[in-house]
Amino acid sequence: IDSIIKSNPKIQYIASKKGYWYHYDSKNTTDTLKPKKGDIAYFDYEIKDLLSRVIYTKAETKPQIYYVDKENIMMGLRDGIKLMKKGETITFLFPSHMAYGYHGDDKKIGTNEPLICTVTLNDIKLDTQAKN
């Protein structure tokens, strides 16, 4: 992960408090709303290994509907989505403990594999809207 950050000095990576890094591919500077517990986040994402080889395409991961903090998804995504605003695309660099950890995903992701995830937050439905 360190070498990825150093190899591209034009990209300004931000270190998270949870131990992963990220940068904005497209930033929403007009909205302030971010998903919080109970909201519904609609997002797309792609997963690559650290050599930028695609493991899962956006088509394979399908558009996701995620009930924030109420469903079990990859730990890094669980935290990263809460940093995003509608319409933003962020590339996350997740060490393996924030991705699929020691176990992998039993399919294409091996044990202790760090991942690059590019996520686009398409929409947020607030908890109150979700009940209607």
mmCIF file with all atom_site columns, C-alpha atoms in Angstrom:
data_model
loop_
_atom_site.group_PDB
_atom_site.id
_atom_site.type_symbol
_atom_site.label_atom_id
_atom_site.label_alt_id
_atom_site.label_comp_id
_atom_site.label_asym_id
_atom_site.label_entity_id
_atom_site.label_seq_id
_atom_site.pdbx_PDB_ins_code
_atom_site.Cartn_x
_atom_site.Cartn_y
_atom_site.Cartn_z
_atom_site.occupancy
_atom_site.B_iso_or_equiv
_atom_site.pdbx_formal_charge
_atom_site.auth_seq_id
_atom_site.auth_comp_id
_atom_site.auth_asym_id
_atom_site.auth_atom_id
_atom_site.pdbx_PDB_model_num
ATOM 1   C CA . ILE A 1 1   ? 0.000   0.000   0.000   1.00 0.00 ? 1   ILE A CA 1
ATOM 2   C CA . ASP A 1 2   ? 2.878   2.319   0.872   1.00 0.00 ? 2   ASP A CA 1
ATOM 3   C CA . SER A 1 3   ? 4.439   1.811   -2.539  1.00 0.00 ? 3   SER A CA 1
ATOM 4   C CA . ILE A 1 4   ? 1.140   2.607   -4.303  1.00 0.00 ? 4   ILE A CA 1
ATOM 5   C CA . ILE A 1 5   ? 0.860   5.874   -2.387  1.00 0.00 ? 5   ILE A CA 1
ATOM 6   C CA . LYS A 1 6   ? 4.495   6.798   -3.090  1.00 0.00 ? 6   LYS A CA 1
ATOM 7   C CA . SER A 1 7   ? 4.363   5.750   -6.748  1.00 0.00 ? 7   SER A CA 1
ATOM 8   C CA . ASN A 1 8   ? 1.728   8.342   -7.576  1.00 0.00 ? 8   ASN A CA 1
ATOM 9   C CA . PRO A 1 9   ? 2.604   11.636  -5.855  1.00 0.00 ? 9   PRO A CA 1
ATOM 10  C CA . LYS A 1 10  ? -0.081  13.520  -7.863  1.00 0.00 ? 10  LYS A CA 1
ATOM 11  C CA . ILE A 1 11  ? -2.791  11.665  -5.953  1.00 0.00 ? 11  ILE A CA 1
ATOM 12  C CA . GLN A 1 12  ? -3.281  12.900  -2.428  1.00 0.00 ? 12  GLN A CA 1
ATOM 13  C CA . TYR A 1 13  ? -4.210  9.964   -0.241  1.00 0.00 ? 13  TYR A CA 1
ATOM 14  C CA . ILE A 1 14  ? -5.902  10.586  3.088   1.00 0.00 ? 14  ILE A CA 1
ATOM 15  C CA . ALA A 1 15  ? -5.163  8.262   6.000   1.00 0.00 ? 15  ALA A CA 1
ATOM 16  C CA . SER A 1 16  ? -8.281  7.173   7.880   1.00 0.00 ? 16  SER A CA 1
ATOM 17  C CA . LYS A 1 17  ? -8.448  6.653   11.622  1.00 0.00 ? 17  LYS A CA 1
ATOM 18  C CA . LYS A 1 18  ? -9.282  2.983   10.967  1.00 0.00 ? 18  LYS A CA 1
ATOM 19  C CA . GLY A 1 19  ? -6.044  2.151   9.158   1.00 0.00 ? 19  GLY A CA 1
ATOM 20  C CA . TYR A 1 20  ? -6.871  2.458   5.457   1.00 0.00 ? 20  TYR A CA 1
ATOM 21  C CA . TRP A 1 21  ? -6.174  5.171   2.881   1.00 0.00 ? 21  TRP A CA 1
ATOM 22  C CA . TYR A 1 22  ? -8.379  6.818   0.286   1.00 0.00 ? 22  TYR A CA 1
ATOM 23  C CA . HIS A 1 23  ? -8.560  9.524   -2.343  1.00 0.00 ? 23  HIS A CA 1
ATOM 24  C CA . TYR A 1 24  ? -11.400 11.243  -4.157  1.00 0.00 ? 24  TYR A CA 1
ATOM 25  C CA . ASP A 1 25  ? -11.908 10.426  -7.843  1.00 0.00 ? 25  ASP A CA 1
ATOM 26  C CA . SER A 1 26  ? -14.856 12.802  -7.908  1.00 0.00 ? 26  SER A CA 1
ATOM 27  C CA . LYS A 1 27  ? -15.904 14.972  -5.002  1.00 0.00 ? 27  LYS A CA 1
ATOM 28  C CA . ASN A 1 28  ? -19.294 16.494  -4.198  1.00 0.00 ? 28  ASN A CA 1
ATOM 29  C CA . THR A 1 29  ? -18.645 19.953  -2.770  1.00 0.00 ? 29  THR A CA 1
ATOM 30  C CA . THR A 1 30  ? -22.272 21.085  -2.646  1.00 0.00 ? 30  THR A CA 1
ATOM 31  C CA . ASP A 1 31  ? -23.946 18.469  -0.427  1.00 0.00 ? 31  ASP A CA 1
ATOM 32  C CA . THR A 1 32  ? -23.128 17.884  3.222   1.00 0.00 ? 32  THR A CA 1
ATOM 33  C CA . LEU A 1 33  ? -25.206 14.758  3.804   1.00 0.00 ? 33  LEU A CA 1
ATOM 34  C CA . LYS A 1 34  ? -23.341 11.514  4.498   1.00 0.00 ? 34  LYS A CA 1
ATOM 35  C CA . PRO A 1 35  ? -24.867 8.108   5.262   1.00 0.00 ? 35  PRO A CA 1
ATOM 36  C CA . LYS A 1 36  ? -25.287 7.303   8.937   1.00 0.00 ? 36  LYS A CA 1
ATOM 37  C CA . LYS A 1 37  ? -26.607 4.353   10.878  1.00 0.00 ? 37  LYS A CA 1
ATOM 38  C CA . GLY A 1 38  ? -29.994 3.214   9.613   1.00 0.00 ? 38  GLY A CA 1
ATOM 39  C CA . ASP A 1 39  ? -29.809 5.102   6.302   1.00 0.00 ? 39  ASP A CA 1
ATOM 40  C CA . ILE A 1 40  ? -29.811 3.213   3.024   1.00 0.00 ? 40  ILE A CA 1
ATOM 41  C CA . ALA A 1 41  ? -26.767 3.699   0.799   1.00 0.00 ? 41  ALA A CA 1
ATOM 42  C CA . TYR A 1 42  ? -26.981 2.818   -2.885  1.00 0.00 ? 42  TYR A CA 1
ATOM 43  C CA . PHE A 1 43  ? -23.530 2.253   -4.339  1.00 0.00 ? 43  PHE A CA 1
ATOM 44  C CA . ASP A 1 44  ? -21.453 0.564   -7.023  1.00 0.00 ? 44  ASP A CA 1
ATOM 45  C CA . TYR A 1 45  ? -17.939 -0.705  -6.538  1.00 0.00 ? 45  TYR A CA 1
ATOM 46  C CA . GLU A 1 46  ? -15.069 -2.494  -8.192  1.00 0.00 ? 46  GLU A CA 1
ATOM 47  C CA . ILE A 1 47  ? -12.384 -4.528  -6.416  1.00 0.00 ? 47  ILE A CA 1
ATOM 48  C CA . LYS A 1 48  ? -8.773  -4.781  -7.587  1.00 0.00 ? 48  LYS A CA 1
ATOM 49  C CA . ASP A 1 49  ? -5.619  -6.278  -6.147  1.00 0.00 ? 49  ASP A CA 1
ATOM 50  C CA . LEU A 1 50  ? -2.623  -4.070  -5.361  1.00 0.00 ? 50  LEU A CA 1
ATOM 51  C CA . LEU A 1 51  ? -1.283  -4.574  -8.886  1.00 0.00 ? 51  LEU A CA 1
ATOM 52  C CA . SER A 1 52  ? -4.522  -2.989  -10.181 1.00 0.00 ? 52  SER A CA 1
ATOM 53  C CA . ARG A 1 53  ? -5.783  -6.270  -11.632 1.00 0.00 ? 53  ARG A CA 1
ATOM 54  C CA . VAL A 1 54  ? -9.581  -6.373  -11.483 1.00 0.00 ? 54  VAL A CA 1
ATOM 55  C CA . ILE A 1 55  ? -10.900 -9.086  -9.153  1.00 0.00 ? 55  ILE A CA 1
ATOM 56  C CA . TYR A 1 56  ? -14.573 -8.096  -9.294  1.00 0.00 ? 56  TYR A CA 1
ATOM 57  C CA . THR A 1 57  ? -15.997 -5.633  -11.830 1.00 0.00 ? 57  THR A CA 1
ATOM 58  C CA . LYS A 1 58  ? -18.841 -3.232  -11.073 1.00 0.00 ? 58  LYS A CA 1
ATOM 59  C CA . ALA A 1 59  ? -21.090 -5.523  -13.106 1.00 0.00 ? 59  ALA A CA 1
ATOM 60  C CA . GLU A 1 60  ? -20.124 -8.513  -10.938 1.00 0.00 ? 60  GLU A CA 1
ATOM 61  C CA . THR A 1 61  ? -20.675 -6.682  -7.646  1.00 0.00 ? 61  THR A CA 1
ATOM 62  C CA . LYS A 1 62  ? -23.995 -5.302  -8.950  1.00 0.00 ? 62  LYS A CA 1
ATOM 63  C CA . PRO A 1 63  ? -25.443 -2.082  -7.579  1.00 0.00 ? 63  PRO A CA 1
ATOM 64  C CA . GLN A 1 64  ? -25.490 -2.475  -3.808  1.00 0.00 ? 64  GLN A CA 1
ATOM 65  C CA . ILE A 1 65  ? -28.245 -1.505  -1.410  1.00 0.00 ? 65  ILE A CA 1
ATOM 66  C CA . TYR A 1 66  ? -26.740 -1.267  2.056   1.00 0.00 ? 66  TYR A CA 1
ATOM 67  C CA . TYR A 1 67  ? -28.522 -0.546  5.326   1.00 0.00 ? 67  TYR A CA 1
ATOM 68  C CA . VAL A 1 68  ? -25.773 1.414   7.069   1.00 0.00 ? 68  VAL A CA 1
ATOM 69  C CA . ASP A 1 69  ? -24.389 -0.357  10.144  1.00 0.00 ? 69  ASP A CA 1
ATOM 70  C CA . LYS A 1 70  ? -27.245 -2.876  10.023  1.00 0.00 ? 70  LYS A CA 1
ATOM 71  C CA . GLU A 1 71  ? -25.760 -5.320  7.526   1.00 0.00 ? 71  GLU A CA 1
ATOM 72  C CA . ASN A 1 72  ? -22.550 -7.266  7.407   1.00 0.00 ? 72  ASN A CA 1
ATOM 73  C CA . ILE A 1 73  ? -20.326 -6.048  4.577   1.00 0.00 ? 73  ILE A CA 1
ATOM 74  C CA . MET A 1 74  ? -16.560 -5.697  4.198   1.00 0.00 ? 74  MET A CA 1
ATOM 75  C CA . MET A 1 75  ? -15.282 -3.764  7.226   1.00 0.00 ? 75  MET A CA 1
ATOM 76  C CA . GLY A 1 76  ? -13.512 -1.137  5.137   1.00 0.00 ? 76  GLY A CA 1
ATOM 77  C CA . LEU A 1 77  ? -16.625 -0.430  3.080   1.00 0.00 ? 77  LEU A CA 1
ATOM 78  C CA . ARG A 1 78  ? -18.763 -0.257  6.208   1.00 0.00 ? 78  ARG A CA 1
ATOM 79  C CA . ASP A 1 79  ? -16.605 2.614   7.448   1.00 0.00 ? 79  ASP A CA 1
ATOM 80  C CA . GLY A 1 80  ? -15.707 4.185   4.097   1.00 0.00 ? 80  GLY A CA 1
ATOM 81  C CA . ILE A 1 81  ? -19.280 4.632   2.922   1.00 0.00 ? 81  ILE A CA 1
ATOM 82  C CA . LYS A 1 82  ? -19.935 6.899   5.904   1.00 0.00 ? 82  LYS A CA 1
ATOM 83  C CA . LEU A 1 83  ? -17.261 9.297   4.566   1.00 0.00 ? 83  LEU A CA 1
ATOM 84  C CA . MET A 1 84  ? -19.029 9.725   1.247   1.00 0.00 ? 84  MET A CA 1
ATOM 85  C CA . LYS A 1 85  ? -21.601 12.124  -0.134  1.00 0.00 ? 85  LYS A CA 1
ATOM 86  C CA . LYS A 1 86  ? -24.078 11.391  -2.923  1.00 0.00 ? 86  LYS A CA 1
ATOM 87  C CA . GLY A 1 87  ? -22.408 11.250  -6.339  1.00 0.00 ? 87  GLY A CA 1
ATOM 88  C CA . GLU A 1 88  ? -18.876 10.893  -5.030  1.00 0.00 ? 88  GLU A CA 1
ATOM 89  C CA . THR A 1 89  ? -16.409 8.284   -6.193  1.00 0.00 ? 89  THR A CA 1
ATOM 90  C CA . ILE A 1 90  ? -13.607 7.345   -3.813  1.00 0.00 ? 90  ILE A CA 1
ATOM 91  C CA . THR A 1 91  ? -10.784 4.862   -4.255  1.00 0.00 ? 91  THR A CA 1
ATOM 92  C CA . PHE A 1 92  ? -9.944  3.073   -1.020  1.00 0.00 ? 92  PHE A CA 1
ATOM 93  C CA . LEU A 1 93  ? -6.751  1.165   -0.239  1.00 0.00 ? 93  LEU A CA 1
ATOM 94  C CA . PHE A 1 94  ? -7.738  -1.450  2.312   1.00 0.00 ? 94  PHE A CA 1
ATOM 95  C CA . PRO A 1 95  ? -5.173  -3.547  4.174   1.00 0.00 ? 95  PRO A CA 1
ATOM 96  C CA . SER A 1 96  ? -6.373  -7.142  4.452   1.00 0.00 ? 96  SER A CA 1
ATOM 97  C CA . HIS A 1 97  ? -7.791  -6.706  7.977   1.00 0.00 ? 97  HIS A CA 1
ATOM 98  C CA . MET A 1 98  ? -10.162 -4.023  6.599   1.00 0.00 ? 98  MET A CA 1
ATOM 99  C CA . ALA A 1 99  ? -11.024 -6.182  3.563   1.00 0.00 ? 99  ALA A CA 1
ATOM 100 C CA . TYR A 1 100 ? -11.684 -9.932  3.814   1.00 0.00 ? 100 TYR A CA 1
ATOM 101 C CA . GLY A 1 101 ? -8.992  -10.639 6.397   1.00 0.00 ? 101 GLY A CA 1
ATOM 102 C CA . TYR A 1 102 ? -7.298  -13.941 6.936   1.00 0.00 ? 102 TYR A CA 1
ATOM 103 C CA . HIS A 1 103 ? -10.136 -15.932 5.419   1.00 0.00 ? 103 HIS A CA 1
ATOM 104 C CA . GLY A 1 104 ? -10.566 -14.230 2.025   1.00 0.00 ? 104 GLY A CA 1
ATOM 105 C CA . ASP A 1 105 ? -13.954 -14.547 0.338   1.00 0.00 ? 105 ASP A CA 1
ATOM 106 C CA . ASP A 1 106 ? -13.772 -18.254 -0.613  1.00 0.00 ? 106 ASP A CA 1
ATOM 107 C CA . LYS A 1 107 ? -13.892 -17.272 -4.293  1.00 0.00 ? 107 LYS A CA 1
ATOM 108 C CA . LYS A 1 108 ? -11.394 -14.881 -5.895  1.00 0.00 ? 108 LYS A CA 1
ATOM 109 C CA . ILE A 1 109 ? -9.885  -13.094 -2.884  1.00 0.00 ? 109 ILE A CA 1
ATOM 110 C CA . GLY A 1 110 ? -7.120  -14.945 -1.087  1.00 0.00 ? 110 GLY A CA 1
ATOM 111 C CA . THR A 1 111 ? -6.053  -14.913 2.546   1.00 0.00 ? 111 THR A CA 1
ATOM 112 C CA . ASN A 1 112 ? -4.601  -11.681 3.921   1.00 0.00 ? 112 ASN A CA 1
ATOM 113 C CA . GLU A 1 113 ? -5.084  -9.873  0.605   1.00 0.00 ? 113 GLU A CA 1
ATOM 114 C CA . PRO A 1 114 ? -5.067  -6.058  0.649   1.00 0.00 ? 114 PRO A CA 1
ATOM 115 C CA . LEU A 1 115 ? -7.508  -4.554  -1.858  1.00 0.00 ? 115 LEU A CA 1
ATOM 116 C CA . ILE A 1 116 ? -8.189  -1.446  -3.918  1.00 0.00 ? 116 ILE A CA 1
ATOM 117 C CA . CYS A 1 117 ? -11.901 -0.626  -3.961  1.00 0.00 ? 117 CYS A CA 1
ATOM 118 C CA . THR A 1 118 ? -13.356 2.126   -6.117  1.00 0.00 ? 118 THR A CA 1
ATOM 119 C CA . VAL A 1 119 ? -16.782 3.061   -4.792  1.00 0.00 ? 119 VAL A CA 1
ATOM 120 C CA . THR A 1 120 ? -19.446 5.385   -6.208  1.00 0.00 ? 120 THR A CA 1
ATOM 121 C CA . LEU A 1 121 ? -22.220 6.440   -3.835  1.00 0.00 ? 121 LEU A CA 1
ATOM 122 C CA . ASN A 1 122 ? -25.259 6.829   -6.099  1.00 0.00 ? 122 ASN A CA 1
ATOM 123 C CA . ASP A 1 123 ? -27.879 7.764   -3.536  1.00 0.00 ? 123 ASP A CA 1
ATOM 124 C CA . ILE A 1 124 ? -28.705 7.984   0.153   1.00 0.00 ? 124 ILE A CA 1
ATOM 125 C CA . LYS A 1 125 ? -32.167 7.425   1.579   1.00 0.00 ? 125 LYS A CA 1
ATOM 126 C CA . LEU A 1 126 ? -32.538 8.713   5.106   1.00 0.00 ? 126 LEU A CA 1
ATOM 127 C CA . ASP A 1 127 ? -33.882 6.333   7.692   1.00 0.00 ? 127 ASP A CA 1
ATOM 128 C CA . THR A 1 128 ? -37.182 8.235   7.849   1.00 0.00 ? 128 THR A CA 1
ATOM 129 C CA . GLN A 1 129 ? -37.614 8.042   4.070   1.00 0.00 ? 129 GLN A CA 1
ATOM 130 C CA . ALA A 1 130 ? -36.867 4.342   4.059   1.00 0.00 ? 130 ALA A CA 1
ATOM 131 C CA . LYS A 1 131 ? -39.953 3.546   6.138   1.00 0.00 ? 131 LYS A CA 1
ATOM 132 C CA . ASN A 1 132 ? -42.327 5.253   3.696   1.00 0.00 ? 132 ASN A CA 1
#
